[in-house]
XYZ file of C-alpha atoms in Angstrom:
154
model
C 98.580 -23.921 210.659
C 96.436 -22.417 207.999
C 93.323 -24.285 209.043
C 93.721 -23.042 212.546
C 93.948 -19.465 211.462
C 90.951 -19.900 209.081
C 88.753 -20.956 211.979
C 89.922 -17.870 213.946
C 89.138 -15.719 210.963
C 85.670 -17.296 210.788
C 85.237 -16.553 214.578
C 86.341 -13.009 213.977
C 83.850 -12.456 211.157
C 81.157 -13.701 213.486
C 82.135 -11.091 215.955
C 82.015 -8.535 213.392
C 78.574 -9.576 212.281
C 77.382 -9.514 215.956
C 78.778 -5.972 216.447
C 77.242 -4.964 213.134
C 73.833 -5.939 214.169
C 74.332 -3.777 217.374
C 75.701 -0.853 215.386
C 72.753 -0.864 212.894
C 70.038 -1.608 215.685
C 69.152 2.257 215.664
C 69.087 2.385 219.357
C 68.476 5.760 220.960
C 71.356 7.892 222.385
C 71.408 7.870 226.170
C 72.171 10.974 228.262
C 75.956 10.243 228.697
C 76.497 9.989 224.941
C 74.524 12.990 224.269
C 76.501 15.290 226.687
C 79.727 14.085 225.051
C 78.223 14.697 221.500
C 77.183 18.312 222.518
C 80.979 18.912 223.497
C 82.072 17.456 220.153
C 79.635 19.354 217.963
C 79.701 22.691 219.778
C 83.507 23.037 220.062
C 86.275 23.865 217.567
C 89.120 21.501 217.095
C 91.265 23.569 219.581
C 88.498 23.848 222.164
C 88.372 20.110 222.436
C 91.808 20.343 224.126
C 90.262 22.120 227.125
C 88.170 20.359 229.848
C 84.687 19.261 228.548
C 81.424 20.529 229.735
C 78.822 18.195 231.622
C 81.450 16.401 233.575
C 82.462 14.559 230.264
C 86.078 13.133 229.643
C 87.536 11.461 226.758
C 90.914 11.072 225.089
C 91.751 13.912 222.830
C 92.544 11.411 219.853
C 88.884 10.138 220.378
C 87.501 13.658 220.381
C 89.432 14.816 217.392
C 88.417 11.746 215.198
C 84.752 12.190 216.170
C 84.995 15.866 215.331
C 86.534 15.116 212.033
C 84.069 12.433 211.034
C 81.028 14.772 211.840
C 82.637 17.502 209.950
C 83.385 15.306 206.915
C 80.286 13.137 206.864
C 77.718 15.094 208.760
C 75.906 14.853 212.168
C 74.445 11.369 212.122
C 74.287 8.744 214.930
C 75.836 6.189 212.560
C 78.747 8.577 211.965
C 79.142 9.371 215.644
C 79.168 5.767 216.391
C 81.503 4.711 213.416
C 84.757 5.135 215.184
C 83.920 3.062 218.255
C 82.542 0.403 215.893
C 85.744 0.351 213.719
C 87.871 0.235 217.054
C 85.787 -2.720 218.289
C 86.554 -4.662 215.142
C 90.334 -3.924 215.785
C 89.984 -5.283 219.324
C 88.599 -8.491 217.789
C 91.739 -9.016 215.688
C 94.100 -7.931 218.522
C 92.450 -10.203 221.013
C 92.757 -13.268 218.482
C 96.520 -12.219 218.105
C 97.144 -12.084 221.837
C 95.278 -15.226 222.639
C 96.897 -17.240 219.800
C 100.371 -16.333 220.993
C 99.957 -16.828 224.765
C 97.326 -19.744 224.959
C 97.206 -23.258 223.610
C 95.054 -23.208 220.520
C 91.844 -24.573 221.993
C 92.006 -22.291 224.919
C 92.663 -19.281 222.500
C 89.517 -20.127 220.586
C 87.492 -20.184 223.838
C 88.963 -16.938 224.901
C 88.163 -15.342 221.478
C 84.549 -16.656 221.555
C 84.096 -15.417 225.177
C 85.471 -11.963 223.969
C 83.205 -11.933 220.940
C 80.015 -12.634 222.899
C 80.536 -10.503 225.890
C 77.535 -8.402 226.146
C 79.454 -5.183 227.338
C 81.918 -5.266 224.643
C 79.173 -5.615 221.915
C 77.279 -2.706 223.528
C 80.267 -0.492 223.631
C 80.910 -1.279 219.963
C 78.168 1.106 219.107
C 78.211 3.764 221.729
C 79.524 7.353 221.440
C 82.049 6.871 224.239
C 85.711 6.056 223.935
C 85.393 2.487 225.781
C 85.925 0.403 222.467
C 88.954 2.478 221.709
C 90.436 2.261 225.164
C 90.192 -1.604 224.877
C 91.739 -1.627 221.420
C 94.672 0.504 222.501
C 95.157 -1.757 225.646
C 95.142 -4.943 223.488
C 97.546 -3.255 220.968
C 99.920 -2.504 223.837
C 99.539 -6.162 225.028
C 100.303 -7.441 221.622
C 103.306 -5.294 221.379
C 104.414 -6.405 224.994
C 104.041 -10.097 224.210
C 105.962 -9.850 221.075
C 108.671 -7.925 222.784
C 108.994 -10.769 225.218
C 109.405 -13.366 222.526
C 112.689 -13.835 220.446
C 112.180 -12.626 216.903
C 113.963 -15.786 215.655
C 112.921 -18.986 217.255
């Protein structure tokens, strides 16, 4: 059993490495990110609770964390992309948990590998948009749901 989880951990570390390469690639911001960033930087914490300018939308938790990060650590692209990057690492762990609980071992490894190398998921891991957080929250709810369906004592 420990060997099975060790392989899963190695695969998760590979996924983190792939996302770290994307995170540190220093790609330029695109317009949609920039419009969201303008909202984050130009507003107070309280103003983030009102509709955003430039037709932008994001969960209030995402906006507040982004505002806090830039307030504490400064206005840098790496800081703005840090929260989505951390959320994406959480999604790797949660995906592994879900797949290991609902699929046979070999299929769960395949599911985790497909998840890790999904180009959109890698890209969104370093984008100043809430997509990585949305995925992580969805997977967290899935883990809680799957565990709720199983008896606590086999």
